[in-house]
Amino acid sequence: MKIDKSMMILLFLFSVGFANNVTLDLFVMSKCPYGTTAETQIYNLISQHPELAEQIDVQIHYILDYDSESESFRSLHGQKEVDENIWQIIIMKYFPEKFWCYLSSRNSHFGDTLWESDVEICGINKKKLTKYIKKKGYTLAIDEAHLTDSLNIDASPTILINGIKIRDWMGDFPTLYTILNNSLVSKVSEMKCRSDVECPPKTGYITSCVDGKCQYRKAPLVTLTAIVPDTIKYGSSSFGLIRFLENEIGNIKTIYIPYGDEKSEEIISKLNDDIKPEFQAKSSHYSVSKGSEKPITEINSLPVYIISNSIKQYPAFKKFGSYMLPCRLDGDSIYIADPNTYPSGAILDRVEREGKIDIFVMAKCPFSKALEESLFVKNFVDLNIDNIKLHYVVKYNDTTGKFDAFHGRSEITESKRQIIIQKYFPEKFWDYIHCYNISANNDSCISITGLKSDEIDKLISKYSDTMLKNNAKLCKELNIHSTPTVMLNNRYILRNSNDIKKHFNILLDSGTCGH
C-alpha cells in the first residue's frame, strides 16, 4: 500500500506528542458503517487540508461493554467486532506508525474477518501483534470500556472536540471541516457558520448560528426532579431518560424523591389535577423506548420526571419537546415527561401483592433460559419457584388473527406448549422447562417428565390461543417487549439483567432478546 503525504502526517501525529490546539476524540465501533465512514472522513480531511494536522490531535476510541462478573466484553455487532476493536487498540498503541495504514485498508472491507491481509499490507509483525493482543489486549480493552461508560457514549460515531460532544453531526465532510476550522479560531467573531452544529461546543454555553456567525449564551440550569421507586429493592431499570437528558442538556441538576412519602404523593396529586386530558402521545423519535399511544389523564406509573421550564431554551428541546406535557406546579410552569414514551418501573394502579413474582420470557431466548436455569438451581436453596409465573412475550394482531414472536413461528408453538403445561400440569412444569432448556427437544422432555403428548396436544388445540392472546395483551399493557423482564409484587418491573440478578442474588449473563 502506498503511503502518501497526508498519511505520513497522521502517522506522525500518532507516533509523537505535540502541543496541539484542538483535541478530536472519535468513538466508534469497528464494524459500524457509520463509524468507519467517520474515520474515513477524518482521514480525507487531513489528506485535503494537511495544515489542520499540525493543530489537531486525533484520537480513536472503541465502544465496548465490559461485564466484570463474567470478565467478558460485548459489542453491538458481536464477538467479531470485539476482536477487531482489540486488534485496532493494540495496533494504535504498539504500532502507531502503522495504525492509519491498517485502518484505511481494513475499513475498505470492514464487514469480513480478513484482517490478516491488512496486517501484511501495512508491514505489521503478526507474531508481535499476537503477543501484544494476548498480553495487553484485555487490560487496554477494559480501559476503553470504562472510558466510554464514564462518558455515557454508546453511539457510533460520537465526536468530542476538546472533551465536549458534538451534537447533530450527520457525518458529512464539509460540516466537520467547518467545525474544526472554527475550533482553531481564537475569536468568536471570526467564526463562520451555516448551521448551529458548525459552531464548536463550549461547556456551560448554548451555541447557535445567527446570520452566518456563531453566538454563545450562558446555558441556564435545568432542574430534573425524579419521583422513583425504591432503587435498593427494585433497581433503576427505567432511568434511561435521565441519562438521555444529561447527554442532551449538560447543565442539569437531578433531584430524586422516593415514592411513598407524603411529598411524592402530594406532587403527583397536583400534577394529575393539571394534566390536560386531551393530550395525545405522539410517536417517539429519540432514544427512549416508545410506549402505548393513549391519552394521558393521570399519572399511574413511575418514575415521574418533572423538568423546569428552562429546558425550552435549549435547541435540543425541538427534538423532544413534543413528548413533554406542559403543566404547573405550585404556580410555576414546568414540564413532565410523557409517561407513554419511556419504560415504566412501577405501575401504580395495580394492586400490590407482596411476594408475587411474574417473569416475562421468550421460549427460545437464551437470556430467558439462563434466568430460568438460575432460578431452577436456586429453588434448592432459598426460593420456591412454584410461586413464580412465566408469561410469554408475543404480539397478537387483532385484524389478521395471527401471533408474532421474536424468534419466529417455532417460538409461538413452544410458547403455547409451555403455557399449557404451566396451567394444567404445574407440578411438572419446571422439570419440563429445565429439560427443554438443555435439550431443546420437546418430545423427549414430555416423555421424560411423564407427560402425555396426546393430552397436551388436545389442550393446546382447545385453550392455547386464548391463553397466549392474554399474554400478548398483558405485555402490551405493561409495555414489555424484551426478555427477560421481571415484575415483583404485581407492580414493580425490573427490565435489565443487573437489577434482576441483584434482586434474586444469582449469576446471570447480561443481555436481552427483543427491543
Coordinates of C-alpha atoms in Angstrom, one line a residue:
M1 CA 0.0 0.0 0.0
K2 CA 1.4 3.4 -1.0
I3 CA 1.8 5.8 1.9
D4 CA 1.1 9.4 0.7
K5 CA 2.0 12.7 2.4
S6 CA -1.3 13.0 4.3
M7 CA -1.0 9.6 5.8
M8 CA 2.6 10.3 6.8
I9 CA 1.2 13.3 8.7
L10 CA -1.3 11.1 10.5
L11 CA 1.4 8.6 11.3
F12 CA 3.4 11.3 12.8
L13 CA 0.5 12.5 15.0
F14 CA 0.1 9.1 16.5
S15 CA 3.8 8.4 17.0
V16 CA 4.9 11.6 18.7
G17 CA 3.2 14.1 21.0
F18 CA 2.9 17.8 20.2
A19 CA 1.4 21.0 21.7
N20 CA -1.9 20.9 19.8
N21 CA -4.7 23.5 19.9
V22 CA -7.6 21.1 19.4
T23 CA -8.2 17.5 20.5
L24 CA -10.6 15.4 18.5
D25 CA -11.8 12.2 20.1
L26 CA -13.8 9.9 17.8
F27 CA -15.7 7.0 19.4
V28 CA -16.6 4.2 17.1
M29 CA -17.5 0.5 16.7
S30 CA -15.1 -1.1 14.3
K31 CA -17.8 -2.9 12.3
C32 CA -20.3 0.0 12.3
P33 CA -20.6 1.5 8.8
Y34 CA -21.2 5.0 10.2
G35 CA -18.2 4.7 12.4
T36 CA -15.9 3.6 9.6
T37 CA -17.3 6.4 7.4
A38 CA -16.4 8.9 10.1
E39 CA -12.9 7.6 10.3
T40 CA -12.6 7.9 6.5
Q41 CA -13.9 11.4 6.6
I42 CA -11.3 12.4 9.2
Y43 CA -8.6 10.8 7.1
N44 CA -9.9 12.7 4.0
L45 CA -10.0 15.9 5.9
I46 CA -6.3 15.6 6.8
S47 CA -5.5 14.5 3.3
Q48 CA -7.1 17.5 1.7
H49 CA -6.1 20.0 4.4
P50 CA -2.8 18.9 5.9
E51 CA -2.4 22.3 7.6
L52 CA -5.1 21.1 10.1
A53 CA -3.0 18.1 11.1
E54 CA -0.4 20.3 12.8
Q55 CA -3.1 21.8 15.1
I56 CA -5.5 18.9 15.7
D57 CA -4.7 15.8 17.9
V58 CA -6.9 12.9 16.6
Q59 CA -7.6 10.1 19.0
I60 CA -9.7 7.0 18.1
H61 CA -11.6 5.2 20.9
Y62 CA -13.7 2.0 20.8
I63 CA -17.2 1.5 22.3
L64 CA -17.2 -1.7 24.4
D65 CA -19.3 -3.1 27.2
Y66 CA -17.5 -5.0 29.9
D67 CA -19.1 -7.4 32.3
S68 CA -16.9 -7.7 35.4
E69 CA -18.6 -10.8 36.7
S70 CA -18.0 -12.9 33.5
E71 CA -14.9 -10.9 32.7
S72 CA -16.1 -10.6 29.1
F73 CA -16.7 -7.9 26.5
R74 CA -19.8 -7.2 24.4
S75 CA -20.3 -5.1 21.3
L76 CA -23.3 -4.3 19.2
H77 CA -22.1 -6.2 16.2
G78 CA -21.0 -9.3 18.2
Q79 CA -17.8 -11.0 19.1
K80 CA -16.1 -10.4 15.8
E81 CA -16.4 -6.7 16.5
V82 CA -15.0 -7.1 20.0
D83 CA -12.0 -8.9 18.4
E84 CA -11.5 -6.3 15.8
N85 CA -11.8 -3.5 18.3
I86 CA -9.0 -5.1 20.4
W87 CA -6.8 -5.6 17.3
Q88 CA -7.1 -1.9 16.4
I89 CA -6.5 -0.8 20.0
I90 CA -3.2 -2.8 20.1
I91 CA -2.1 -1.6 16.7
M92 CA -2.7 2.0 17.7
K93 CA -0.8 1.5 21.0
Y94 CA 2.2 -0.6 19.8
F95 CA 2.4 0.1 16.1
P96 CA 1.3 3.8 15.9
E97 CA 3.2 4.4 12.7
K98 CA 1.1 1.6 11.1
F99 CA -2.3 2.5 12.5
W100 CA -3.8 4.6 9.8
C101 CA -2.4 2.4 7.1
Y102 CA -4.2 -0.6 8.8
L103 CA -7.4 1.4 9.4
S104 CA -7.6 2.7 5.9
S105 CA -7.1 -0.7 4.4
R106 CA -9.4 -2.5 6.9
N107 CA -12.2 -0.1 6.5
S108 CA -12.5 -0.9 2.8
H109 CA -13.8 -4.4 3.8
F110 CA -14.7 -4.0 7.5
G111 CA -17.6 -6.5 7.3
D112 CA -15.4 -9.6 6.8
T113 CA -12.7 -11.2 9.0
L114 CA -9.8 -10.9 6.6
W115 CA -7.7 -8.7 8.9
E116 CA -4.5 -10.6 8.4
S117 CA -4.3 -9.3 4.8
D118 CA -4.3 -5.8 6.1
V119 CA -1.7 -6.6 8.7
E120 CA 0.5 -7.9 5.9
I121 CA -0.2 -4.9 3.6
C122 CA 0.9 -2.5 6.3
G123 CA 4.0 -4.5 7.3
I124 CA 2.9 -5.2 10.8
N125 CA 4.7 -8.1 12.5
K126 CA 1.9 -10.6 13.0
K127 CA 3.9 -12.5 15.7
K128 CA 4.4 -9.4 17.8
L129 CA 0.8 -8.3 17.3
T130 CA -0.5 -11.6 18.5
K131 CA 1.8 -11.4 21.5
Y132 CA 0.6 -7.9 22.4
I133 CA -3.0 -9.0 22.0
K134 CA -2.6 -11.8 24.4
K135 CA -0.6 -9.9 26.9
K136 CA -2.2 -6.4 26.8
G137 CA -5.4 -6.6 24.8
Y138 CA -7.7 -7.4 27.8
T139 CA -6.3 -4.6 30.0
L140 CA -6.4 -2.0 27.3
A141 CA -9.9 -3.0 26.2
I142 CA -11.1 -2.6 29.8
D143 CA -9.7 0.9 29.8
E144 CA -11.7 1.7 26.7
A145 CA -14.9 0.2 28.1
H146 CA -14.5 2.2 31.3
L147 CA -13.9 5.4 29.3
T148 CA -16.9 5.0 27.1
D149 CA -19.1 4.1 30.0
S150 CA -17.9 7.1 32.1
L151 CA -18.7 9.4 29.2
N152 CA -22.1 7.7 28.6
I153 CA -21.2 7.1 25.0
D154 CA -22.9 4.3 23.1
A155 CA -23.5 5.7 19.6
S156 CA -21.0 5.2 16.8
P157 CA -19.7 7.6 15.7
T158 CA -19.5 10.1 18.5
I159 CA -17.1 13.1 18.3
L160 CA -15.8 15.2 21.1
I161 CA -13.9 18.4 20.4
N162 CA -11.8 19.4 23.4
G163 CA -13.8 16.9 25.5
I164 CA -17.2 18.3 24.5
K165 CA -19.6 16.2 22.5
I166 CA -20.6 17.5 19.0
R167 CA -24.3 17.1 18.7
D168 CA -26.3 16.5 15.5
W169 CA -23.3 16.0 13.2
M170 CA -24.6 13.8 10.4
G171 CA -21.2 12.5 9.2
D172 CA -20.7 14.9 6.3
F173 CA -17.2 16.2 5.4
P174 CA -18.0 20.0 4.9
T175 CA -19.6 20.3 8.4
L176 CA -16.7 18.6 10.1
Y177 CA -14.2 20.8 8.3
T178 CA -16.1 24.0 9.4
I179 CA -16.3 22.7 13.0
L180 CA -12.6 22.1 13.2
N181 CA -11.7 25.4 11.5
N182 CA -13.9 27.3 13.9
S183 CA -12.3 25.4 16.8
L184 CA -8.9 26.8 15.8
V185 CA -10.2 30.4 15.6
S186 CA -9.3 32.4 18.7
K187 CA -12.1 35.0 18.4
V188 CA -15.8 34.0 18.2
S189 CA -16.4 37.0 15.9
E190 CA -14.2 35.3 13.3
M191 CA -16.2 32.0 13.3
K192 CA -18.4 31.4 10.2
C193 CA -21.3 29.0 10.1
R194 CA -24.4 27.9 8.2
S195 CA -26.0 25.9 11.0
D196 CA -25.8 25.5 14.8
V197 CA -23.8 22.3 14.6
E198 CA -20.9 24.1 12.9
C199 CA -20.3 26.2 16.0
P200 CA -17.9 24.3 18.3
P201 CA -19.5 23.5 21.7
K202 CA -18.4 25.2 24.8
T203 CA -19.0 24.0 28.3
G204 CA -21.8 26.0 30.1
Y205 CA -23.0 27.7 26.9
I206 CA -25.6 27.2 24.3
T207 CA -24.3 27.6 20.8
S208 CA -26.2 28.9 17.8
C209 CA -25.6 30.2 14.3
V210 CA -27.2 33.6 13.6
D211 CA -26.7 35.4 10.3
G212 CA -23.6 33.3 9.5
K213 CA -21.9 34.0 12.8
C214 CA -21.5 31.7 15.9
Q215 CA -23.1 33.0 19.0
Y216 CA -22.7 31.8 22.6
R217 CA -25.0 32.4 25.5
K218 CA -24.9 31.2 29.1
A219 CA -26.7 27.8 29.4
P220 CA -29.5 28.0 32.1
L221 CA -29.6 25.4 34.8
V222 CA -32.3 22.7 34.2
T223 CA -33.7 21.0 37.3
L224 CA -34.9 17.5 36.8
T225 CA -37.0 16.1 39.7
A226 CA -37.5 12.3 39.5
I227 CA -40.0 10.5 41.7
V228 CA -38.7 6.9 41.8
P229 CA -39.5 3.6 43.3
D230 CA -37.2 2.1 45.9
T231 CA -34.0 1.6 43.9
I232 CA -32.5 -0.8 46.5
K233 CA -35.4 -3.2 46.1
Y234 CA -36.3 -2.6 42.5
G235 CA -33.2 -1.2 40.8
S236 CA -33.0 1.5 38.2
S237 CA -34.0 -0.2 35.0
S238 CA -36.2 2.6 33.9
F239 CA -33.9 5.6 34.5
G240 CA -32.7 5.8 30.8
L241 CA -34.4 9.2 30.4
I242 CA -32.2 10.8 33.0
R243 CA -29.0 9.8 31.1
F244 CA -30.7 10.9 27.8
L245 CA -31.4 14.4 29.2
E246 CA -28.0 14.7 30.8
N247 CA -26.4 14.0 27.4
E248 CA -28.7 16.4 25.6
I249 CA -28.6 19.3 28.1
G250 CA -25.4 19.1 30.1
N251 CA -26.2 21.8 32.7
I252 CA -28.7 19.8 34.6
K253 CA -29.4 19.1 38.3
T254 CA -31.2 15.9 39.2
I255 CA -33.2 15.5 42.4
Y256 CA -34.5 12.1 43.5
I257 CA -37.7 11.8 45.6
P258 CA -38.6 8.3 46.8
Y259 CA -42.2 7.3 46.0
G260 CA -44.4 6.5 49.0
D261 CA -43.8 9.5 51.3
E262 CA -46.2 12.5 51.6
K263 CA -44.1 14.7 49.4
S264 CA -44.2 12.4 46.4
E265 CA -47.9 11.7 46.7
E266 CA -48.7 15.4 47.1
I267 CA -46.7 16.3 43.9
I268 CA -48.3 13.5 41.8
S269 CA -51.8 14.6 43.0
K270 CA -51.1 18.2 42.0
L271 CA -49.8 17.1 38.6
N272 CA -52.8 14.9 38.0
D273 CA -55.1 17.9 38.6
D274 CA -53.3 20.0 36.0
I275 CA -52.6 17.4 33.2
K276 CA -54.7 18.2 30.1
P277 CA -56.9 15.1 29.4
E278 CA -56.9 15.9 25.6
F279 CA -53.2 15.3 25.4
Q280 CA -52.4 12.6 22.9
A281 CA -49.0 11.0 22.9
K282 CA -47.0 11.0 19.7
S283 CA -44.5 8.5 18.3
S284 CA -41.1 8.9 19.9
H285 CA -38.2 9.6 17.6
Y286 CA -35.4 9.8 20.3
S287 CA -33.6 7.2 22.3
V288 CA -36.3 6.4 24.8
S289 CA -38.4 3.3 24.4
K290 CA -41.8 4.1 22.9
G291 CA -44.9 3.2 25.0
S292 CA -48.5 2.7 24.1
E293 CA -50.3 5.6 22.4
K294 CA -53.2 6.6 24.5
P295 CA -54.4 9.9 26.0
I296 CA -52.9 10.7 29.4
T297 CA -55.5 11.7 32.1
E298 CA -53.4 10.9 35.2
I299 CA -50.0 9.6 36.2
N300 CA -50.2 5.9 37.2
S301 CA -46.6 4.8 36.7
L302 CA -43.1 5.5 38.0
P303 CA -40.6 7.1 37.5
V304 CA -42.2 10.6 37.2
Y305 CA -39.9 13.2 35.6
I306 CA -40.6 16.8 36.4
I307 CA -38.4 19.3 34.4
S308 CA -38.0 23.0 34.9
N309 CA -39.3 25.4 32.3
S310 CA -35.7 26.5 31.4
I311 CA -35.3 23.4 29.3
K312 CA -37.2 25.0 26.4
Q313 CA -34.3 27.4 26.0
Y314 CA -32.1 24.6 24.7
P315 CA -32.0 23.9 20.9
A316 CA -32.3 20.2 21.7
F317 CA -35.8 20.8 23.0
K318 CA -37.0 21.0 19.4
K319 CA -36.3 17.3 19.1
F320 CA -38.1 16.0 22.2
G321 CA -40.3 18.9 23.4
S322 CA -43.4 17.3 21.8
Y323 CA -43.0 14.4 24.2
M324 CA -43.3 16.6 27.3
L325 CA -46.5 17.7 28.9
P326 CA -46.7 21.4 29.9
C327 CA -48.1 21.7 33.5
R328 CA -48.0 24.0 36.5
L329 CA -46.7 23.0 39.9
D330 CA -47.1 25.4 42.9
G331 CA -47.6 28.3 40.5
D332 CA -44.5 27.5 38.3
S333 CA -44.6 26.4 34.7
I334 CA -42.9 23.1 34.3
Y335 CA -42.9 20.0 32.0
I336 CA -43.4 16.4 32.8
A337 CA -42.0 13.7 30.5
D338 CA -44.9 11.9 28.8
P339 CA -45.2 8.5 30.6
N340 CA -46.2 6.9 27.3
T341 CA -42.7 7.4 25.9
Y342 CA -40.4 5.6 28.4
P343 CA -40.5 2.2 30.1
S344 CA -42.2 2.2 33.5
G345 CA -40.5 0.9 36.6
A346 CA -43.8 0.6 38.6
I347 CA -47.5 0.5 37.7
L348 CA -49.3 2.4 40.5
D349 CA -52.9 1.3 39.6
R350 CA -52.1 -2.4 40.0
V351 CA -52.9 -3.9 43.4
E352 CA -49.7 -4.6 45.3
R353 CA -49.3 -8.3 46.2
E354 CA -46.4 -8.9 48.4
G355 CA -44.2 -11.9 47.2
K356 CA -45.9 -12.3 43.8
I357 CA -43.3 -12.9 41.0
D358 CA -44.1 -12.7 37.3
I359 CA -41.3 -13.4 34.8
F360 CA -41.7 -12.4 31.1
V361 CA -39.8 -14.7 28.8
M362 CA -39.4 -15.9 25.2
A363 CA -39.3 -19.6 24.8
K364 CA -36.2 -19.6 22.6
C365 CA -34.4 -16.6 24.1
P366 CA -31.0 -17.7 25.5
F367 CA -31.2 -15.0 28.2
S368 CA -34.7 -16.1 29.3
K369 CA -33.4 -19.7 29.5
A370 CA -30.4 -18.5 31.6
L371 CA -32.7 -16.8 34.1
E372 CA -35.0 -19.9 34.3
E373 CA -32.0 -22.1 34.9
S374 CA -30.5 -19.9 37.6
L375 CA -33.9 -19.8 39.4
F376 CA -34.3 -23.6 38.9
V377 CA -31.0 -24.1 40.8
K378 CA -31.8 -21.5 43.4
N379 CA -35.1 -23.5 44.1
F380 CA -33.0 -25.9 46.0
V381 CA -31.6 -23.2 48.3
D382 CA -34.0 -20.4 49.3
L383 CA -36.5 -19.9 46.5
N384 CA -39.8 -21.6 45.8
I385 CA -40.1 -21.4 42.0
D386 CA -43.7 -22.8 42.2
N387 CA -44.6 -19.3 43.3
I388 CA -43.2 -17.9 40.0
K389 CA -45.4 -17.5 37.0
L390 CA -44.0 -17.3 33.5
H391 CA -45.6 -15.1 30.8
Y392 CA -44.6 -15.3 27.1
V393 CA -43.7 -12.1 25.2
V394 CA -45.5 -12.3 21.9
K395 CA -47.6 -10.0 19.8
Y396 CA -51.1 -10.6 18.5
N397 CA -52.7 -8.9 15.5
D398 CA -56.5 -8.5 16.0
T399 CA -57.0 -7.9 12.3
T400 CA -55.2 -10.9 10.9
G401 CA -55.7 -13.1 14.0
K402 CA -52.1 -14.1 13.9
F403 CA -49.3 -14.2 16.5
D404 CA -45.8 -12.8 16.0
A405 CA -42.8 -13.8 18.1
F406 CA -39.2 -12.5 18.1
H407 CA -37.8 -16.0 17.2
G408 CA -40.4 -16.9 14.7
R409 CA -43.1 -19.5 14.3
S410 CA -41.4 -22.2 16.2
E411 CA -41.2 -20.0 19.3
I412 CA -45.0 -19.4 19.1
T413 CA -45.5 -23.2 19.0
E414 CA -43.3 -23.8 22.0
S415 CA -44.8 -20.9 23.9
K416 CA -48.3 -22.5 23.5
R417 CA -46.9 -25.8 24.8
Q418 CA -45.3 -24.3 27.8
I419 CA -48.3 -22.1 28.7
I420 CA -50.5 -25.3 28.7
I421 CA -48.1 -27.3 30.8
Q422 CA -47.8 -24.5 33.3
K423 CA -51.6 -24.2 33.6
Y424 CA -52.6 -27.8 33.7
F425 CA -49.5 -29.7 34.9
P426 CA -47.8 -27.2 37.3
E427 CA -46.1 -30.0 39.3
K428 CA -44.1 -31.0 36.2
F429 CA -43.7 -27.6 34.6
W430 CA -40.3 -26.6 35.9
D431 CA -38.9 -30.1 35.2
Y432 CA -40.1 -29.7 31.6
I433 CA -38.6 -26.2 31.4
H434 CA -35.2 -27.5 32.7
C435 CA -35.2 -30.4 30.3
Y436 CA -36.2 -28.2 27.3
N437 CA -33.6 -25.5 28.1
I438 CA -30.9 -28.1 28.0
S439 CA -32.0 -30.3 25.1
A440 CA -34.5 -28.1 23.1
N441 CA -36.3 -31.4 22.3
N442 CA -39.9 -31.1 23.4
D443 CA -40.9 -34.6 22.6
S444 CA -38.2 -36.3 24.7
C445 CA -38.8 -33.8 27.5
I446 CA -42.6 -34.6 27.5
S447 CA -41.7 -38.3 27.8
I448 CA -39.0 -37.8 30.5
T449 CA -41.3 -35.7 32.7
G450 CA -44.1 -38.2 32.4
L451 CA -46.4 -36.0 30.4
K452 CA -48.7 -37.4 27.6
S453 CA -48.3 -35.8 24.2
D454 CA -51.9 -36.5 23.1
E455 CA -53.3 -34.9 26.2
I456 CA -51.1 -31.8 25.8
D457 CA -51.9 -31.5 22.1
K458 CA -55.7 -31.5 22.8
L459 CA -55.3 -28.8 25.5
I460 CA -53.2 -26.8 23.1
S461 CA -55.8 -27.0 20.4
K462 CA -58.6 -26.1 22.8
Y463 CA -57.1 -23.4 25.1
S464 CA -53.6 -22.1 24.0
D465 CA -54.8 -19.4 21.6
T466 CA -56.9 -17.7 24.2
M467 CA -54.2 -18.0 26.8
L468 CA -51.5 -16.7 24.5
K469 CA -53.7 -13.8 23.5
N470 CA -54.0 -12.8 27.2
N471 CA -50.2 -12.9 27.4
A472 CA -49.9 -10.6 24.4
K473 CA -52.4 -8.3 25.9
L474 CA -50.6 -8.1 29.2
C475 CA -47.2 -7.5 27.6
K476 CA -48.8 -4.6 25.6
E477 CA -50.4 -3.1 28.7
L478 CA -47.1 -3.2 30.6
N479 CA -45.0 -2.1 27.6
I480 CA -42.9 -5.2 27.9
H481 CA -41.2 -6.1 24.6
S482 CA -37.9 -7.7 25.7
T483 CA -36.9 -10.6 27.8
P484 CA -36.1 -11.4 30.5
T485 CA -38.2 -9.0 32.4
V486 CA -39.5 -9.4 36.0
M487 CA -42.5 -7.9 37.7
L488 CA -42.4 -8.0 41.5
N489 CA -45.4 -7.7 43.9
N490 CA -47.7 -7.2 40.9
R491 CA -46.4 -3.7 40.5
Y492 CA -42.6 -3.2 40.2
I493 CA -40.8 -4.0 36.9
L494 CA -37.1 -5.0 36.5
R495 CA -36.0 -4.5 32.9
N496 CA -32.3 -5.3 32.9
S497 CA -30.1 -8.2 33.9
N498 CA -28.2 -6.3 36.6
D499 CA -31.3 -5.5 38.5
I500 CA -32.7 -9.0 38.1
K501 CA -29.5 -10.8 39.3
K502 CA -29.2 -8.3 42.2
H503 CA -32.7 -9.0 43.3
F504 CA -32.5 -12.8 43.2
N505 CA -28.8 -12.9 44.2
I506 CA -27.9 -15.1 41.2
L507 CA -25.3 -15.3 38.5
L508 CA -26.8 -14.1 35.2
D509 CA -25.3 -13.2 31.8
S510 CA -26.2 -9.7 30.7
G511 CA -28.3 -9.5 27.5
T512 CA -31.8 -9.3 26.2
C513 CA -34.0 -10.6 23.4
G514 CA -36.4 -8.1 21.8
H515 CA -36.4 -4.4 21.9

